[in-house]
CSV table of C-alpha atoms in Angstrom, one decimal:
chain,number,residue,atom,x,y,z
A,1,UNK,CA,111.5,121.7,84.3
A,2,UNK,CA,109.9,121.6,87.8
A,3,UNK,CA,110.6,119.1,90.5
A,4,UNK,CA,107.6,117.0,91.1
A,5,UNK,CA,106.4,116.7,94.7
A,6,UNK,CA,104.8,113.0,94.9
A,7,UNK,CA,102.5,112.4,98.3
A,8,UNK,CA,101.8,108.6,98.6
A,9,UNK,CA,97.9,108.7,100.0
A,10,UNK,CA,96.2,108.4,102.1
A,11,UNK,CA,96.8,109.8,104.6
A,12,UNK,CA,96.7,113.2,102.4
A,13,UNK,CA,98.7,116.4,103.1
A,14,UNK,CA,97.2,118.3,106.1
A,15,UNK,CA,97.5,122.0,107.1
A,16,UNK,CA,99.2,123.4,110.3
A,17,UNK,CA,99.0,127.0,110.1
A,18,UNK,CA,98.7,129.8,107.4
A,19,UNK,CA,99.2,133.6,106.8
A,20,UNK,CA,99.6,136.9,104.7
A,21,UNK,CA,103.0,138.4,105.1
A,22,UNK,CA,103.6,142.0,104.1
A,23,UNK,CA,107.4,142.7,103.2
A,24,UNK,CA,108.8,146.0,102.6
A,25,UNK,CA,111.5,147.3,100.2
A,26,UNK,CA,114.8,145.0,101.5
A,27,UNK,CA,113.2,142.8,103.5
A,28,UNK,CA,114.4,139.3,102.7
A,29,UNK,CA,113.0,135.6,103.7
A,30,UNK,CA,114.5,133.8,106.8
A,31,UNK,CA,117.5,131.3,106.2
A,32,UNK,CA,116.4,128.3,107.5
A,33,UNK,CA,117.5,124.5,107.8
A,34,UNK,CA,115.4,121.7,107.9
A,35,UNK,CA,112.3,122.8,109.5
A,36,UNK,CA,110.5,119.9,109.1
A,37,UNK,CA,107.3,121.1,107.8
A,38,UNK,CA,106.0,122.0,103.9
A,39,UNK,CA,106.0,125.3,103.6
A,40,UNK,CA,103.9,127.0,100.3
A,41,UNK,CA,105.0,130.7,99.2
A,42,UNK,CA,102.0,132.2,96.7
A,43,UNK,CA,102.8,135.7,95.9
A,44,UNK,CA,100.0,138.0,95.4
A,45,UNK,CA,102.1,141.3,95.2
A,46,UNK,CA,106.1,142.5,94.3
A,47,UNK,CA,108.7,140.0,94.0
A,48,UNK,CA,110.4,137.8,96.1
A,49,UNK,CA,113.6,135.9,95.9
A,50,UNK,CA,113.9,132.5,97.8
A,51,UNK,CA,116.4,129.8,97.2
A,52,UNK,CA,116.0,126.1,98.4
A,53,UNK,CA,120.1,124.5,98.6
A,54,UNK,CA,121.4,125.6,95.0
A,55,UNK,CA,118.1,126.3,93.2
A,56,UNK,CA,116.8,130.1,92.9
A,57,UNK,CA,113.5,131.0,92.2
A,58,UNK,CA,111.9,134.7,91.7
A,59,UNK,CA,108.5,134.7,92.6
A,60,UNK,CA,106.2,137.0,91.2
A,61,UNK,CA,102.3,137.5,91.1
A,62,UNK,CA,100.4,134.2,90.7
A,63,UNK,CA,103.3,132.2,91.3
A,64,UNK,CA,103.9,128.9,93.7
A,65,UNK,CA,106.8,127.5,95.4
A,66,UNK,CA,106.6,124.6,97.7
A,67,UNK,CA,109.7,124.7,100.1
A,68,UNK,CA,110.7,121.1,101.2
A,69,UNK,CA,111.2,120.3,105.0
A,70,UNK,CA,114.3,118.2,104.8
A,71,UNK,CA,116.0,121.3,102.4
A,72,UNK,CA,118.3,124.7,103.4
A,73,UNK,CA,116.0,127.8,102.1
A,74,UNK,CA,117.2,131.2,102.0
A,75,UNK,CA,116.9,134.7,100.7
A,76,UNK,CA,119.4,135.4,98.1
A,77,UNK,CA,118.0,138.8,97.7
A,78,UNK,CA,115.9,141.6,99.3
A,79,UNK,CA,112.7,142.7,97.6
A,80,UNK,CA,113.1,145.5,95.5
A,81,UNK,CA,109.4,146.4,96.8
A,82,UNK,CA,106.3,145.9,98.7
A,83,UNK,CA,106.1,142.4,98.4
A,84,UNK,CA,102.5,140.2,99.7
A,85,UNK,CA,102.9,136.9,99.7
A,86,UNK,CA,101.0,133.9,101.8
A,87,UNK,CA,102.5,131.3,103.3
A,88,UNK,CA,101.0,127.9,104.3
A,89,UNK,CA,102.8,125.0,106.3
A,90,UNK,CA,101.5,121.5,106.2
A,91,UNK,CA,103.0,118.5,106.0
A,92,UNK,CA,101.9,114.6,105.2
A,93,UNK,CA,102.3,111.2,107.9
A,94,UNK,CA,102.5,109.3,104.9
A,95,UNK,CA,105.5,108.4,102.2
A,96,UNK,CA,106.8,111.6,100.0
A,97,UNK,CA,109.5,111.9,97.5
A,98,UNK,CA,110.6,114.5,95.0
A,99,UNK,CA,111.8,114.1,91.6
A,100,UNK,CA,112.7,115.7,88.4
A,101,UNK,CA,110.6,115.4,85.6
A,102,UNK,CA,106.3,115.4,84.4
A,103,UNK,CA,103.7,114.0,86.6
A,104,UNK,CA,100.8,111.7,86.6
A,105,UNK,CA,98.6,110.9,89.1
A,106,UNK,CA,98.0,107.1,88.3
A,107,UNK,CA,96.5,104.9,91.0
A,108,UNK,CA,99.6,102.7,93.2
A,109,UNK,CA,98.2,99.1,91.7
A,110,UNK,CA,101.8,97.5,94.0
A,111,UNK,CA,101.9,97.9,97.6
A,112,UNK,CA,105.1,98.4,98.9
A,113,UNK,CA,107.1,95.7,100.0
A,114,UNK,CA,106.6,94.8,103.5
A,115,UNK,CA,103.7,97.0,103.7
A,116,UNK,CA,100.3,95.4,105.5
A,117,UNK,CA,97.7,93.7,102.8
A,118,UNK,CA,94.8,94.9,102.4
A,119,UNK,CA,91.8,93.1,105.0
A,120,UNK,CA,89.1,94.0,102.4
A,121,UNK,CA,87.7,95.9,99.5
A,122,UNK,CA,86.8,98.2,101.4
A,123,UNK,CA,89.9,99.8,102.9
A,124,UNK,CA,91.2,102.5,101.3
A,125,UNK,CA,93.3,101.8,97.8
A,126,UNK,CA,96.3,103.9,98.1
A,127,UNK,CA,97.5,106.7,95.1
A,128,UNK,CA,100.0,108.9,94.0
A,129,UNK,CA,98.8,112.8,95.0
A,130,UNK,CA,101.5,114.8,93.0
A,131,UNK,CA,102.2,118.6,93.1
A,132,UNK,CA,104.8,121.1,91.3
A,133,UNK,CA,107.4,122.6,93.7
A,134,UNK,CA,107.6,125.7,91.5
A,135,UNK,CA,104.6,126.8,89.1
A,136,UNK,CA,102.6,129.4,87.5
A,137,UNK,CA,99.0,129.1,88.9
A,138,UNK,CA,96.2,129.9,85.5
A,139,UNK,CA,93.9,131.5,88.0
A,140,UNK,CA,95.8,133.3,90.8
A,141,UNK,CA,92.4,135.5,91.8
A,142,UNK,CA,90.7,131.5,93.0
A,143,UNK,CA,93.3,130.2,94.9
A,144,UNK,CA,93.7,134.1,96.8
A,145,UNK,CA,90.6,133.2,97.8
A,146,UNK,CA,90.8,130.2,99.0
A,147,UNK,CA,93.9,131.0,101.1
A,148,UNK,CA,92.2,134.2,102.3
A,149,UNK,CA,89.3,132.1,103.5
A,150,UNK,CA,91.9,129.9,105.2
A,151,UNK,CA,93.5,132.5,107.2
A,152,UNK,CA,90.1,134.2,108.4
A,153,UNK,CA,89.5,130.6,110.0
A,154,UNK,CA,92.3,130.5,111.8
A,155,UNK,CA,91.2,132.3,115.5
A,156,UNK,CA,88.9,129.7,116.0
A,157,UNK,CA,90.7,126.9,114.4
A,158,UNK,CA,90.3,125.5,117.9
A,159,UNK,CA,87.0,124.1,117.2
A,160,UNK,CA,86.4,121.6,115.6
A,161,UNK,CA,83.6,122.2,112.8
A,162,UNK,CA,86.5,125.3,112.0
A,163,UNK,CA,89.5,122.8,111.6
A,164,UNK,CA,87.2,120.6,109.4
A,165,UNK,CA,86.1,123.2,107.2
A,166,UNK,CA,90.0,124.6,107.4
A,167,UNK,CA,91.2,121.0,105.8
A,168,UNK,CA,88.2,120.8,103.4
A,169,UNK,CA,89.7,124.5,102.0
A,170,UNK,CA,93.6,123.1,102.1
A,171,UNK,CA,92.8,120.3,99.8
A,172,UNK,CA,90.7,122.3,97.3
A,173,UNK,CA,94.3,124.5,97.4
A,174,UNK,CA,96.2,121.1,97.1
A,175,UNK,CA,93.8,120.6,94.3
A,176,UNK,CA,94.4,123.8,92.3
A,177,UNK,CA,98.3,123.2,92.4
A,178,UNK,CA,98.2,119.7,91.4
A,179,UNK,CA,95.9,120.8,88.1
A,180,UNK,CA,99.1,123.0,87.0
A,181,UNK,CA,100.6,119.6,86.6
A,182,UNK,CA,97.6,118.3,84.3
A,183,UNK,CA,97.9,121.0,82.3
A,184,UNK,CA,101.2,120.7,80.4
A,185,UNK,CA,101.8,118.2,78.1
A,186,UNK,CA,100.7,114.8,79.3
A,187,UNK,CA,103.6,112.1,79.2
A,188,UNK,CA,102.7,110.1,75.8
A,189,UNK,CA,104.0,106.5,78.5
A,190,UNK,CA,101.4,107.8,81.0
A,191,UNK,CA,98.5,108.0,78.8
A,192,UNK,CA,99.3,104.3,77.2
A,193,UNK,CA,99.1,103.0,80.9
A,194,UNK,CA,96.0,104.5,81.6
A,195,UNK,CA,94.5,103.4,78.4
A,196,UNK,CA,95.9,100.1,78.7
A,197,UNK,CA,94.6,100.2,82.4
A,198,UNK,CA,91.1,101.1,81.7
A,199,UNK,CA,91.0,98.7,79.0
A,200,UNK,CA,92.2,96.0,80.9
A,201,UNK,CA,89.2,96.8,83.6
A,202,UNK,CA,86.2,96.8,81.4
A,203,UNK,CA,86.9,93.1,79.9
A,204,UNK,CA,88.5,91.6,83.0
A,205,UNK,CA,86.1,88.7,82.6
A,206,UNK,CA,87.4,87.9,79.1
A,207,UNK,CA,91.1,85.6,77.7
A,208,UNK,CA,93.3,89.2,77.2
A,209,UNK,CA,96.1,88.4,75.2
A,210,UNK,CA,98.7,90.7,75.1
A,211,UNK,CA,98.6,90.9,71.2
A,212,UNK,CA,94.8,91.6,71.6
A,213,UNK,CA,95.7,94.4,74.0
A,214,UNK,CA,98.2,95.7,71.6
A,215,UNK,CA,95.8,95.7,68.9
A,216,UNK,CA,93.3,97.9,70.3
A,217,UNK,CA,95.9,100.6,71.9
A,218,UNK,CA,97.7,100.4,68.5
A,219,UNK,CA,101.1,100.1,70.3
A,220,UNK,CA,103.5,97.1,70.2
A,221,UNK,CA,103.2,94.9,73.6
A,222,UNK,CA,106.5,95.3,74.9
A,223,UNK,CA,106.1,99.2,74.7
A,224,UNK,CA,102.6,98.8,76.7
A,225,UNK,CA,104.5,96.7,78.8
A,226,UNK,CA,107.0,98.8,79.6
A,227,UNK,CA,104.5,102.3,79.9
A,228,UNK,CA,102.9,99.8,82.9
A,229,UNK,CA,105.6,99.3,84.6
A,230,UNK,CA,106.3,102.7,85.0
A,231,UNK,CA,103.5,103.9,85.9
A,232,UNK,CA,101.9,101.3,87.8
A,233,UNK,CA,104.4,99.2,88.9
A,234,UNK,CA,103.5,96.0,87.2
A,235,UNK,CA,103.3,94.0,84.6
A,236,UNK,CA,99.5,94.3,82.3
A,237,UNK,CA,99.1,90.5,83.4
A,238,UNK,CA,99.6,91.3,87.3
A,239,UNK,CA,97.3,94.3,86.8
A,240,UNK,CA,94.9,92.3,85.2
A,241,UNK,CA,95.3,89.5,88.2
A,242,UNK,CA,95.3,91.9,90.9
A,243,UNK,CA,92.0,93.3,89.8
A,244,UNK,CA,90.5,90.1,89.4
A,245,UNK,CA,91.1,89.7,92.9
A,246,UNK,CA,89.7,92.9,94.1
A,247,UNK,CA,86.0,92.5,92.0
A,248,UNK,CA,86.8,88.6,93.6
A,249,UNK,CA,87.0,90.5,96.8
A,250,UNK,CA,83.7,91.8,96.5
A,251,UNK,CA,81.8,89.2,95.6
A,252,UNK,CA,82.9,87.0,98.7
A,253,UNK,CA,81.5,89.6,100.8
A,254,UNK,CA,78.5,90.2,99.1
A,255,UNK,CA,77.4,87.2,97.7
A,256,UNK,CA,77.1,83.8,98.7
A,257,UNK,CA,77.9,82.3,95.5
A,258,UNK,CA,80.5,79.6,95.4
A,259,UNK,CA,84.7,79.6,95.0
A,260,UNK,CA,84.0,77.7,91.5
A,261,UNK,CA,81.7,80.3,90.6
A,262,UNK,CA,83.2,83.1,91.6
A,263,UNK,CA,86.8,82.6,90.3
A,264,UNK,CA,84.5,81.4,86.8
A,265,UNK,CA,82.9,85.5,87.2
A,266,UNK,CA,86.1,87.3,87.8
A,267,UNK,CA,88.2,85.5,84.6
A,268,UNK,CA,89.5,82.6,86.2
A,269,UNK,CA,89.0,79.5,84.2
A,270,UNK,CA,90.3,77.2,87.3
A,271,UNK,CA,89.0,77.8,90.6
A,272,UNK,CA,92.6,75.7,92.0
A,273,UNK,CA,94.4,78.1,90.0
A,274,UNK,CA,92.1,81.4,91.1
A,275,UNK,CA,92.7,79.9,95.1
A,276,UNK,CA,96.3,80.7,94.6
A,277,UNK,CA,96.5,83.9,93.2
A,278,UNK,CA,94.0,84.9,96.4
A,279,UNK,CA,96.2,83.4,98.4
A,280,UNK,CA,99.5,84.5,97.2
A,281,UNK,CA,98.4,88.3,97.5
A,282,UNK,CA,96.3,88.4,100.1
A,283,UNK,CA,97.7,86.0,102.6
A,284,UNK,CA,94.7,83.8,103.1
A,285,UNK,CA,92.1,81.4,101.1
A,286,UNK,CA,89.3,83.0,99.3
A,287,UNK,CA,87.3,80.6,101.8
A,288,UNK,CA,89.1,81.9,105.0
A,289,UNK,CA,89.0,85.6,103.7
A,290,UNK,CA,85.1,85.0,103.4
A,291,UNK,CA,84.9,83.2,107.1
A,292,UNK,CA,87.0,86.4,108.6
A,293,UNK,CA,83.8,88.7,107.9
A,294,UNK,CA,81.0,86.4,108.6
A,295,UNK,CA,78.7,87.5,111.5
A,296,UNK,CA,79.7,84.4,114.3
């Protein structure tokens, strides 16, 4: 099993600089020790053998390996022939971690703690971009072309319009690895989430129990419970609250209807209790989040 890149985003993963090596018979890759950037390895022809601290990988036609900028990498072996591989570094501003294990690439419902709330609806929501360090890609010929594209950019990645269109092209790669990921086996506590999730989203105006919510996913409470939890970070109740507050959110902005009414659209039976659950997340009254955006 493959360790899991995960990219907390935005800000997404951006490109520096890309190329095609050609390696002969015996040439090996450079040992290197923390260099501090991403760097991809696709091989399009021969073989070549690169380890990252004590894991070995032998990479072969159509095959990916994302070499982490905090790890030793080495080669443990010379190529036995021509060997064509590109390479691409890039690294992210934002949060990253690696772990063993399947992926999912659920939405982050929890900021992290200490991190700044969000002013409005309309700043970005963050989520989880998640890629495999080490996978077989199902069509090698597409992402060859993307990365050829890439490099034929790159003597006048100076301009502008060319570094635009270079970073449109690096996240339809990003895009291609991450869909490896999609395509084993999804994790059965990742799919109850997302169910539970969506569920929880189209009747967010309505009394959810959780034995009601149970009922219709067919799976005990607890167990939905728990698939939350791990995947979203929260409980189906805080979900459920938090996106009460977002659609809350909106309506403040965009309408000019009243607290009492607008706590009595989102779900909230009790415009006292709706004023605190604004409050506690975001930091401010629904009144004083609505006077921050009106025109003085």
């Amino acid at each position: 099993m493959t360790n899991v890149l995960t990219f907390r985003a935005p800000p997404l993963p951006f490109y520096i600089l890309g190329g095609l090596s050609d390696f002969a018979q015996g040439d090996r890759h450079l040992s290197r020790q923390g260099i501090g950037v991403f760097d991809l390895l696709i091989i399009r022809k021969g073989c070549l053998f690169v380890g990252e601290d004590e894991r070995k990988y032998e990479l072969t036609p159509g095959r990916a390996l994302i070499l982490r900028p905090d790890a030793y990498h080495y080669g443990f072996e010379g190529c036995r022939e021509r060997t064509e591989h590109y390479w691409v570094h890039f690294q992210t501003a934002g949060d990253w971690s690696a772990e063993e294990g399947e992926g999912s690439d659920t939405q982050i419902a929890r900021p992290e703690e200490g991190a700044p709330r969000m002013l409005h609806s309309f700043d970005p929501t963050p989520y989880r971009l998640q890629l495999p360090q080490f996978a077989a890609l199902p069509q090698p010929a597409s992402m060859y072309a993307l990365l050829d594209r890439i490099i034929a950019l790159n003597e006048t990645s100076y301009l502008g319009i060319t570094r635009w269109q270079i970073d449109a092209l690096f996240q339809q790669v990003l895009q291609q690895l991450a869909g490896t990921l999609r395509k084993q086996a999804s994790s059965p506590r990742a799919a109850c989430a997302q169910q539970a999730a969506a569920y929880l989203r189209r009747h967010y105006k309505e009394d959810i129990k959780a034995e009601q919510l149970g009922e219709h996913l067919r799976f005990h409470p607890i167990y939905i419970a728990r698939c939350m939890q791990a995947e979203f970070g929260c409980s189906p109740i805080e979900y459920l609250l938090r996106y009460r507050i977002e659609q809350a959110k909106l309506l403040l902005l965009r309408t000019d209807f009243t607290i009492a009414r607008i706590a009595e659209e989102v779900g909230f039976h009790q415009a006292a209790y709706f004023a605190s659950r604004f409050t506690k997340y975001e930091g401010l009254s629904p009144r004083q989040y609505r006077q921050r955006f009106l025109k003085e």
